[in-house]
PDB file of C-alpha atoms in Angstrom:
ATOM      1  CA  MET A  64      12.927  24.031  13.657  1.00  0.00           C
ATOM      2  CA  THR A  65      10.387  23.138  10.988  1.00  0.00           C
ATOM      3  CA  LEU A  66      10.337  19.991   8.899  1.00  0.00           C
ATOM      4  CA  GLU A  67      11.622  21.922   5.900  1.00  0.00           C
ATOM      5  CA  GLU A  68      14.398  23.610   7.872  1.00  0.00           C
ATOM      6  CA  THR A  69      15.588  20.298   9.326  1.00  0.00           C
ATOM      7  CA  THR A  70      15.256  18.012   6.323  1.00  0.00           C
ATOM      8  CA  GLY A  71      14.857  20.260   3.287  1.00  0.00           C
ATOM      9  CA  LEU A  72      11.555  18.502   2.642  1.00  0.00           C
ATOM     10  CA  ARG A  73       8.527  20.534   1.624  1.00  0.00           C
ATOM     11  CA  ILE A  74       4.995  19.095   1.675  1.00  0.00           C
ATOM     12  CA  PRO A  75       3.393  19.663  -1.755  1.00  0.00           C
ATOM     13  CA  ASP A  76       1.023  22.627  -1.648  1.00  0.00           C
ATOM     14  CA  SER A  77      -0.506  22.676  -5.116  1.00  0.00           C
ATOM     15  CA  ARG A  78      -4.258  22.768  -5.537  1.00  0.00           C
ATOM     16  CA  LEU A  79      -4.207  19.067  -6.426  1.00  0.00           C
ATOM     17  CA  ALA A  80      -2.222  18.180  -3.309  1.00  0.00           C
ATOM     18  CA  ARG A  81      -4.400  20.290  -1.019  1.00  0.00           C
ATOM     19  CA  GLU A  82      -7.624  18.839  -2.376  1.00  0.00           C
ATOM     20  CA  ALA A  83      -6.300  15.291  -2.082  1.00  0.00           C
ATOM     21  CA  ALA A  84      -5.343  15.932   1.537  1.00  0.00           C
ATOM     22  CA  GLU A  85      -8.717  17.520   2.300  1.00  0.00           C
ATOM     23  CA  LEU A  86     -10.622  14.601   0.799  1.00  0.00           C
ATOM     24  CA  VAL A  87      -8.586  12.024   2.687  1.00  0.00           C
ATOM     25  CA  ARG A  88      -8.615  14.076   5.896  1.00  0.00           C
ATOM     26  CA  ASP A  89     -12.402  14.105   5.805  1.00  0.00           C
ATOM     27  CA  THR A  90     -12.487  10.328   5.206  1.00  0.00           C
ATOM     28  CA  GLU A  91      -9.817   8.937   7.517  1.00  0.00           C
ATOM     29  CA  GLY A  92      -9.185   9.345  11.231  1.00  0.00           C
ATOM     30  CA  ASP A  93      -6.058  10.966  12.632  1.00  0.00           C
ATOM     31  CA  LEU A  94      -4.097   7.727  12.755  1.00  0.00           C
ATOM     32  CA  LEU A  95      -4.405   6.896   9.058  1.00  0.00           C
ATOM     33  CA  PHE A  96      -4.120  10.504   7.923  1.00  0.00           C
ATOM     34  CA  HIS A  97      -0.949  11.236   9.849  1.00  0.00           C
ATOM     35  CA  HIS A  98       0.406   7.862   8.736  1.00  0.00           C
ATOM     36  CA  SER A  99      -0.268   8.796   5.107  1.00  0.00           C
ATOM     37  CA  VAL A 100       1.603  12.094   5.366  1.00  0.00           C
ATOM     38  CA  ARG A 101       4.540  10.407   7.090  1.00  0.00           C
ATOM     39  CA  VAL A 102       4.582   7.802   4.329  1.00  0.00           C
ATOM     40  CA  TYR A 103       5.116  10.656   1.874  1.00  0.00           C
ATOM     41  CA  CYS A 104       7.870  12.110   4.020  1.00  0.00           C
ATOM     42  CA  TRP A 105       9.788   8.844   4.324  1.00  0.00           C
ATOM     43  CA  GLY A 106       9.376   8.104   0.625  1.00  0.00           C
ATOM     44  CA  ALA A 107      10.456  11.590  -0.447  1.00  0.00           C
ATOM     45  CA  LEU A 108      13.439  11.598   1.916  1.00  0.00           C
ATOM     46  CA  ALA A 109      14.495   8.185   0.591  1.00  0.00           C
ATOM     47  CA  GLY A 110      14.166   9.450  -2.962  1.00  0.00           C
ATOM     48  CA  LYS A 111      16.279  12.487  -2.149  1.00  0.00           C
ATOM     49  CA  ARG A 112      18.924  10.364  -0.410  1.00  0.00           C
ATOM     50  CA  THR A 113      19.215   7.955  -3.344  1.00  0.00           C
ATOM     51  CA  ALA A 114      18.965  10.675  -6.005  1.00  0.00           C
ATOM     52  CA  LEU A 115      15.829   9.203  -7.549  1.00  0.00           C
ATOM     53  CA  LYS A 116      13.948  11.544  -9.850  1.00  0.00           C
ATOM     54  CA  PHE A 117      10.296  11.568  -8.793  1.00  0.00           C
ATOM     55  CA  ASP A 118       7.239  13.800  -8.975  1.00  0.00           C
ATOM     56  CA  PRO A 119       6.530  14.995  -5.403  1.00  0.00           C
ATOM     57  CA  GLU A 120       2.913  15.786  -6.234  1.00  0.00           C
ATOM     58  CA  LEU A 121       2.214  12.290  -7.594  1.00  0.00           C
ATOM     59  CA  LEU A 122       3.967  10.630  -4.653  1.00  0.00           C
ATOM     60  CA  TYR A 123       1.966  12.795  -2.262  1.00  0.00           C
ATOM     61  CA  VAL A 124      -1.376  11.926  -3.853  1.00  0.00           C
ATOM     62  CA  ALA A 125      -0.450   8.232  -3.858  1.00  0.00           C
ATOM     63  CA  SER A 126       0.494   8.482  -0.186  1.00  0.00           C
ATOM     64  CA  MET A 127      -2.776  10.201   0.654  1.00  0.00           C
ATOM     65  CA  PHE A 128      -4.872   7.510  -1.003  1.00  0.00           C
ATOM     66  CA  HIS A 129      -2.836   4.401  -0.227  1.00  0.00           C
ATOM     67  CA  ASP A 130      -4.919   3.312   2.799  1.00  0.00           C
ATOM     68  CA  ILE A 131      -8.271   4.913   2.000  1.00  0.00           C
ATOM     69  CA  GLY A 132      -9.541   1.456   1.016  1.00  0.00           C
ATOM     70  CA  LEU A 133      -9.494   0.544   4.699  1.00  0.00           C
ATOM     71  CA  THR A 134     -12.133   3.119   5.613  1.00  0.00           C
ATOM     72  CA  ALA A 135     -15.859   2.707   6.234  1.00  0.00           C
ATOM     73  CA  ALA A 136     -16.715   3.763   2.675  1.00  0.00           C
ATOM     74  CA  HIS A 137     -15.330   0.440   1.451  1.00  0.00           C
ATOM     75  CA  ARG A 138     -16.837  -1.903   4.004  1.00  0.00           C
ATOM     76  CA  GLN A 139     -18.993  -3.578   1.349  1.00  0.00           C
ATOM     77  CA  SER A 140     -16.201  -4.012  -1.176  1.00  0.00           C
ATOM     78  CA  ARG A 141     -14.901  -7.430  -2.112  1.00  0.00           C
ATOM     79  CA  LEU A 142     -11.799  -6.061  -3.813  1.00  0.00           C
ATOM     80  CA  ARG A 143      -8.398  -5.870  -2.193  1.00  0.00           C
ATOM     81  CA  PHE A 144      -8.273  -2.700  -0.110  1.00  0.00           C
ATOM     82  CA  GLU A 145      -5.252  -1.598  -2.136  1.00  0.00           C
ATOM     83  CA  VAL A 146      -7.330  -1.755  -5.314  1.00  0.00           C
ATOM     84  CA  ASP A 147     -10.114   0.270  -3.701  1.00  0.00           C
ATOM     85  CA  GLY A 148      -7.538   2.924  -2.830  1.00  0.00           C
ATOM     86  CA  ALA A 149      -6.011   2.820  -6.293  1.00  0.00           C
ATOM     87  CA  ASN A 150      -9.436   3.226  -7.913  1.00  0.00           C
ATOM     88  CA  ALA A 151     -10.281   6.148  -5.628  1.00  0.00           C
ATOM     89  CA  ALA A 152      -6.998   7.849  -6.514  1.00  0.00           C
ATOM     90  CA  ARG A 153      -7.589   7.194 -10.214  1.00  0.00           C
ATOM     91  CA  ASP A 154     -11.059   8.778 -10.085  1.00  0.00           C
ATOM     92  CA  PHE A 155      -9.721  11.784  -8.174  1.00  0.00           C
ATOM     93  CA  LEU A 156      -6.883  12.367 -10.635  1.00  0.00           C
ATOM     94  CA  ARG A 157      -9.045  11.950 -13.712  1.00  0.00           C
ATOM     95  CA  ALA A 158     -11.490  14.473 -12.298  1.00  0.00           C
ATOM     96  CA  HIS A 159      -8.580  16.908 -12.122  1.00  0.00           C
ATOM     97  CA  GLY A 160      -7.482  16.310 -15.716  1.00  0.00           C
ATOM     98  CA  ILE A 161      -4.253  14.498 -14.901  1.00  0.00           C
ATOM     99  CA  SER A 162      -2.624  12.562 -17.766  1.00  0.00           C
ATOM    100  CA  GLU A 163      -3.383   8.869 -18.052  1.00  0.00           C
ATOM    101  CA  ARG A 164       0.305   8.030 -17.719  1.00  0.00           C
ATOM    102  CA  ASP A 165       0.434   9.743 -14.338  1.00  0.00           C
ATOM    103  CA  VAL A 166      -2.901   8.229 -13.331  1.00  0.00           C
ATOM    104  CA  GLU A 167      -1.516   4.790 -14.113  1.00  0.00           C
ATOM    105  CA  THR A 168       1.609   5.501 -12.056  1.00  0.00           C
ATOM    106  CA  VAL A 169      -0.422   6.458  -8.993  1.00  0.00           C
ATOM    107  CA  TRP A 170      -2.808   3.530  -9.489  1.00  0.00           C
ATOM    108  CA  ASN A 171       0.100   1.088  -9.596  1.00  0.00           C
ATOM    109  CA  ALA A 172       1.786   2.704  -6.604  1.00  0.00           C
ATOM    110  CA  VAL A 173      -1.300   2.329  -4.425  1.00  0.00           C
ATOM    111  CA  ALA A 174      -2.293  -1.108  -5.729  1.00  0.00           C
ATOM    112  CA  LEU A 175       1.183  -2.577  -5.234  1.00  0.00           C
ATOM    113  CA  HIS A 176       2.263  -0.972  -1.975  1.00  0.00           C
ATOM    114  CA  THR A 177       1.803  -4.206   0.016  1.00  0.00           C
ATOM    115  CA  THR A 178       3.321  -6.413  -2.712  1.00  0.00           C
ATOM    116  CA  PRO A 179       7.000  -7.133  -2.041  1.00  0.00           C
ATOM    117  CA  GLY A 180       9.678  -7.547  -4.655  1.00  0.00           C
ATOM    118  CA  ILE A 181       8.055  -5.642  -7.542  1.00  0.00           C
ATOM    119  CA  PRO A 182       7.634  -1.883  -6.877  1.00  0.00           C
ATOM    120  CA  GLN A 183      11.372  -1.201  -6.653  1.00  0.00           C
ATOM    121  CA  PHE A 184      11.703  -2.101 -10.334  1.00  0.00           C
ATOM    122  CA  MET A 185       8.981   0.290 -11.464  1.00  0.00           C
ATOM    123  CA  ARG A 186       8.677   4.083 -11.671  1.00  0.00           C
ATOM    124  CA  ALA A 187      10.179   6.012  -8.778  1.00  0.00           C
ATOM    125  CA  GLU A 188       6.845   7.040  -7.285  1.00  0.00           C
ATOM    126  CA  ILE A 189       5.756   3.395  -7.118  1.00  0.00           C
ATOM    127  CA  ALA A 190       8.977   2.317  -5.446  1.00  0.00           C
ATOM    128  CA  LEU A 191       9.025   5.214  -3.000  1.00  0.00           C
ATOM    129  CA  LEU A 192       5.450   4.726  -1.836  1.00  0.00           C
ATOM    130  CA  GLN A 193       6.262   1.191  -0.747  1.00  0.00           C
ATOM    131  CA  THR A 194       9.488   2.415   0.866  1.00  0.00           C
ATOM    132  CA  GLY A 195       7.584   5.023   2.856  1.00  0.00           C
ATOM    133  CA  ALA A 196       4.823   2.661   3.909  1.00  0.00           C
ATOM    134  CA  GLY A 197       7.299   0.001   4.982  1.00  0.00           C
ATOM    135  CA  MET A 198       9.246   2.510   7.056  1.00  0.00           C
ATOM    136  CA  ASP A 199       6.221   3.936   8.847  1.00  0.00           C
ATOM    137  CA  VAL A 200       4.470   0.636   9.589  1.00  0.00           C
ATOM    138  CA  ALA A 201       7.314  -1.809  10.135  1.00  0.00           C
ATOM    139  CA  GLY A 202      10.414   0.360  10.480  1.00  0.00           C
ATOM    140  CA  ARG A 203      11.961  -0.994   7.272  1.00  0.00           C
ATOM    141  CA  GLY A 204      15.024   1.103   6.507  1.00  0.00           C
ATOM    142  CA  TYR A 205      14.762   2.865   9.898  1.00  0.00           C
ATOM    143  CA  ASP A 206      18.515   3.285  10.281  1.00  0.00           C
ATOM    144  CA  GLN A 207      18.819   4.834   6.836  1.00  0.00           C
ATOM    145  CA  PHE A 208      17.108   7.949   8.175  1.00  0.00           C
ATOM    146  CA  SER A 209      18.960  10.255  10.549  1.00  0.00           C
ATOM    147  CA  ASP A 210      17.766  10.936  14.081  1.00  0.00           C
ATOM    148  CA  ALA A 211      17.049  14.513  13.024  1.00  0.00           C
ATOM    149  CA  GLU A 212      14.925  13.369  10.075  1.00  0.00           C
ATOM    150  CA  ARG A 213      12.899  10.934  12.153  1.00  0.00           C
ATOM    151  CA  GLU A 214      12.334  13.466  14.923  1.00  0.00           C
ATOM    152  CA  ALA A 215      11.322  16.217  12.503  1.00  0.00           C
ATOM    153  CA  VAL A 216       8.800  14.070  10.633  1.00  0.00           C
ATOM    154  CA  VAL A 217       7.185  12.714  13.796  1.00  0.00           C
ATOM    155  CA  ALA A 218       7.076  16.202  15.364  1.00  0.00           C
ATOM    156  CA  ALA A 219       5.264  17.567  12.314  1.00  0.00           C
ATOM    157  CA  PHE A 220       2.922  14.579  11.902  1.00  0.00           C
ATOM    158  CA  PRO A 221       2.649  12.830  15.273  1.00  0.00           C
ATOM    159  CA  ARG A 222       2.875   9.090  15.587  1.00  0.00           C
ATOM    160  CA  GLU A 223       0.350   7.833  18.129  1.00  0.00           C
ATOM    161  CA  PRO A 224       1.874   6.259  21.271  1.00  0.00           C
ATOM    162  CA  ASP A 225       0.348   2.873  20.424  1.00  0.00           C
ATOM    163  CA  PHE A 226       0.504   3.268  16.661  1.00  0.00           C
ATOM    164  CA  GLN A 227       1.582  -0.340  16.144  1.00  0.00           C
ATOM    165  CA  HIS A 228      -1.631  -1.779  17.556  1.00  0.00           C
ATOM    166  CA  GLY A 229      -3.682   1.030  16.069  1.00  0.00           C
ATOM    167  CA  ILE A 230      -2.540   0.363  12.519  1.00  0.00           C
ATOM    168  CA  ILE A 231      -3.069  -3.383  12.949  1.00  0.00           C
ATOM    169  CA  ASP A 232      -6.611  -2.644  14.125  1.00  0.00           C
ATOM    170  CA  ALA A 233      -7.184  -0.355  11.131  1.00  0.00           C
ATOM    171  CA  PHE A 234      -5.988  -3.084   8.754  1.00  0.00           C
ATOM    172  CA  TYR A 235      -8.215  -5.633  10.440  1.00  0.00           C
ATOM    173  CA  GLU A 236     -11.338  -3.470  10.351  1.00  0.00           C
ATOM    174  CA  GLY A 237     -10.746  -2.803   6.664  1.00  0.00           C
ATOM    175  CA  MET A 238     -10.168  -6.423   5.681  1.00  0.00           C
ATOM    176  CA  LYS A 239     -12.123  -8.673   8.027  1.00  0.00           C
ATOM    177  CA  HIS A 240     -15.194  -8.675   5.768  1.00  0.00           C
ATOM    178  CA  ARG A 241     -13.122  -9.775   2.742  1.00  0.00           C
ATOM    179  CA  PRO A 242     -10.623 -12.320   4.050  1.00  0.00           C
ATOM    180  CA  ASP A 243     -10.144 -13.980   0.660  1.00  0.00           C
ATOM    181  CA  THR A 244      -8.485 -10.799  -0.625  1.00  0.00           C
ATOM    182  CA  THR A 245      -5.568 -11.244   1.752  1.00  0.00           C
ATOM    183  CA  PHE A 246      -4.282 -14.363   0.001  1.00  0.00           C
ATOM    184  CA  GLY A 247      -0.851 -13.906  -1.509  1.00  0.00           C
ATOM    185  CA  THR A 248       0.170 -10.917   0.638  1.00  0.00           C
ATOM    186  CA  PHE A 249       1.203 -10.424   4.235  1.00  0.00           C
ATOM    187  CA  ASN A 250      -2.267  -9.016   4.908  1.00  0.00           C
ATOM    188  CA  ASP A 251      -3.353 -12.469   6.016  1.00  0.00           C
ATOM    189  CA  ASP A 252      -0.939 -12.056   8.942  1.00  0.00           C
ATOM    190  CA  VAL A 253      -3.250  -9.338  10.279  1.00  0.00           C
ATOM    191  CA  LEU A 254      -6.327 -11.558  10.160  1.00  0.00           C
ATOM    192  CA  ALA A 255      -4.445 -14.457  11.739  1.00  0.00           C
ATOM    193  CA  PHE A 256      -3.232 -12.162  14.535  1.00  0.00           C
ATOM    194  CA  LYS A 257      -6.662 -10.685  15.272  1.00  0.00           C
ATOM    195  CA  ASP A 258      -9.002 -13.605  14.594  1.00  0.00           C
ATOM    196  CA  PRO A 259      -8.221 -17.062  16.046  1.00  0.00           C
ATOM    197  CA  ALA A 260     -10.840 -18.585  13.724  1.00  0.00           C
ATOM    198  CA  PHE A 261      -9.155 -17.300  10.569  1.00  0.00           C
ATOM    199  CA  ARG A 262      -7.590 -19.970   8.409  1.00  0.00           C
ATOM    200  CA  ARG A 263      -4.971 -19.064   5.864  1.00  0.00           C
ATOM    201  CA  VAL A 264      -5.218 -20.315   2.302  1.00  0.00           C
ATOM    202  CA  ASP A 265      -2.223 -22.528   1.584  1.00  0.00           C
ATOM    203  CA  MET A 266      -1.078 -22.543  -2.043  1.00  0.00           C
ATOM    204  CA  CYS A 267       0.142 -26.141  -1.909  1.00  0.00           C
ATOM    205  CA  THR A 268      -3.231 -27.262  -0.589  1.00  0.00           C
ATOM    206  CA  VAL A 269      -4.937 -25.384  -3.411  1.00  0.00           C
ATOM    207  CA  ILE A 270      -2.719 -27.072  -6.001  1.00  0.00           C
ATOM    208  CA  LEU A 271      -3.117 -30.557  -4.536  1.00  0.00           C
ATOM    209  CA  GLY A 272      -6.883 -30.148  -4.173  1.00  0.00           C
ATOM    210  CA  SER A 273      -7.532 -28.640  -7.581  1.00  0.00           C
ATOM    211  CA  SER A 274      -9.756 -30.156 -10.246  1.00  0.00           C
ATOM    212  CA  TRP A 275      -6.640 -31.257 -12.093  1.00  0.00           C
ATOM    213  CA  THR A 276      -5.646 -33.433  -9.154  1.00  0.00           C
ATOM    214  CA  ARG A 277      -9.126 -34.867  -8.669  1.00  0.00           C
ATOM    215  CA  CYS A 278      -9.403 -35.865 -12.315  1.00  0.00           C
ATOM    216  CA  ALA A 279      -6.658 -38.394 -12.917  1.00  0.00           C
ATOM    217  CA  HIS A 280      -4.729 -37.495 -16.086  1.00  0.00           C
ATOM    218  CA  PRO A 281      -7.589 -35.591 -17.802  1.00  0.00           C
ATOM    219  CA  GLY A 282      -7.343 -35.641 -21.561  1.00  0.00           C
ATOM    220  CA  HIS A 283      -4.353 -37.936 -21.523  1.00  0.00           C
ATOM    221  CA  ARG A 284      -4.339 -41.096 -23.614  1.00  0.00           C
ATOM    222  CA  HIS A 285      -1.560 -43.588 -23.258  1.00  0.00           C
ATOM    223  CA  ALA A 286      -0.523 -44.510 -26.771  1.00  0.00           C
ATOM    224  CA  GLY A 287       1.610 -47.510 -25.899  1.00  0.00           C
ATOM    225  CA  PRO A 288       4.620 -48.603 -27.957  1.00  0.00           C
ATOM    226  CA  ASP A 289       4.836 -47.494 -31.531  1.00  0.00           C
ATOM    227  CA  LYS A 290       3.793 -50.070 -34.102  1.00  0.00           C
ATOM    228  CA  GLU A 291       5.075 -50.307 -37.613  1.00  0.00           C
TER     229      GLU A 291
END
């Protein structure tokens, strides 16, 4: 049975969706491309299960672009890879005359997909992109999908036998030249796993070593007891 027959899920087939897929397909390898389509599937299935109202086309475009910042085209960038992907999606959508409100939604979805605790309180497409990415990479919410759903999605868009190491490698290759951009997200876990020389930035160390700490009580003048 097909994906649609098993799950009721249809991959968007508008001109916008097809051109987004073609662009990303020509940019990414099989691992990231298939991952991106599965991210859409998990997100859309989660949206359907929870009765969230979302735009399938916008979620699909966001899914297509969410990891494009990891590719060779962005090897010189010093931005977070999520921002590179968000900017690429924004440029693509603007070139197709999409409204700025929808452009902003997709930008936020891509930019925030590795940021925990925020997307679920934003527009449905933003929340569902993170849901889909978390399911495909880390198995978050795995048991909320039926066996039939999981089997149908993976049959349609194969998951490589060693996907876990493959996606870690893809993250590493896309971020190793800009390690500072991993601060504040779990992306620094990837660099720590792959590079023994990598040292995480610790927020407490930053605070205690800041200029405020080095300059004892800057701008403060002790007035002493009041005098009449």
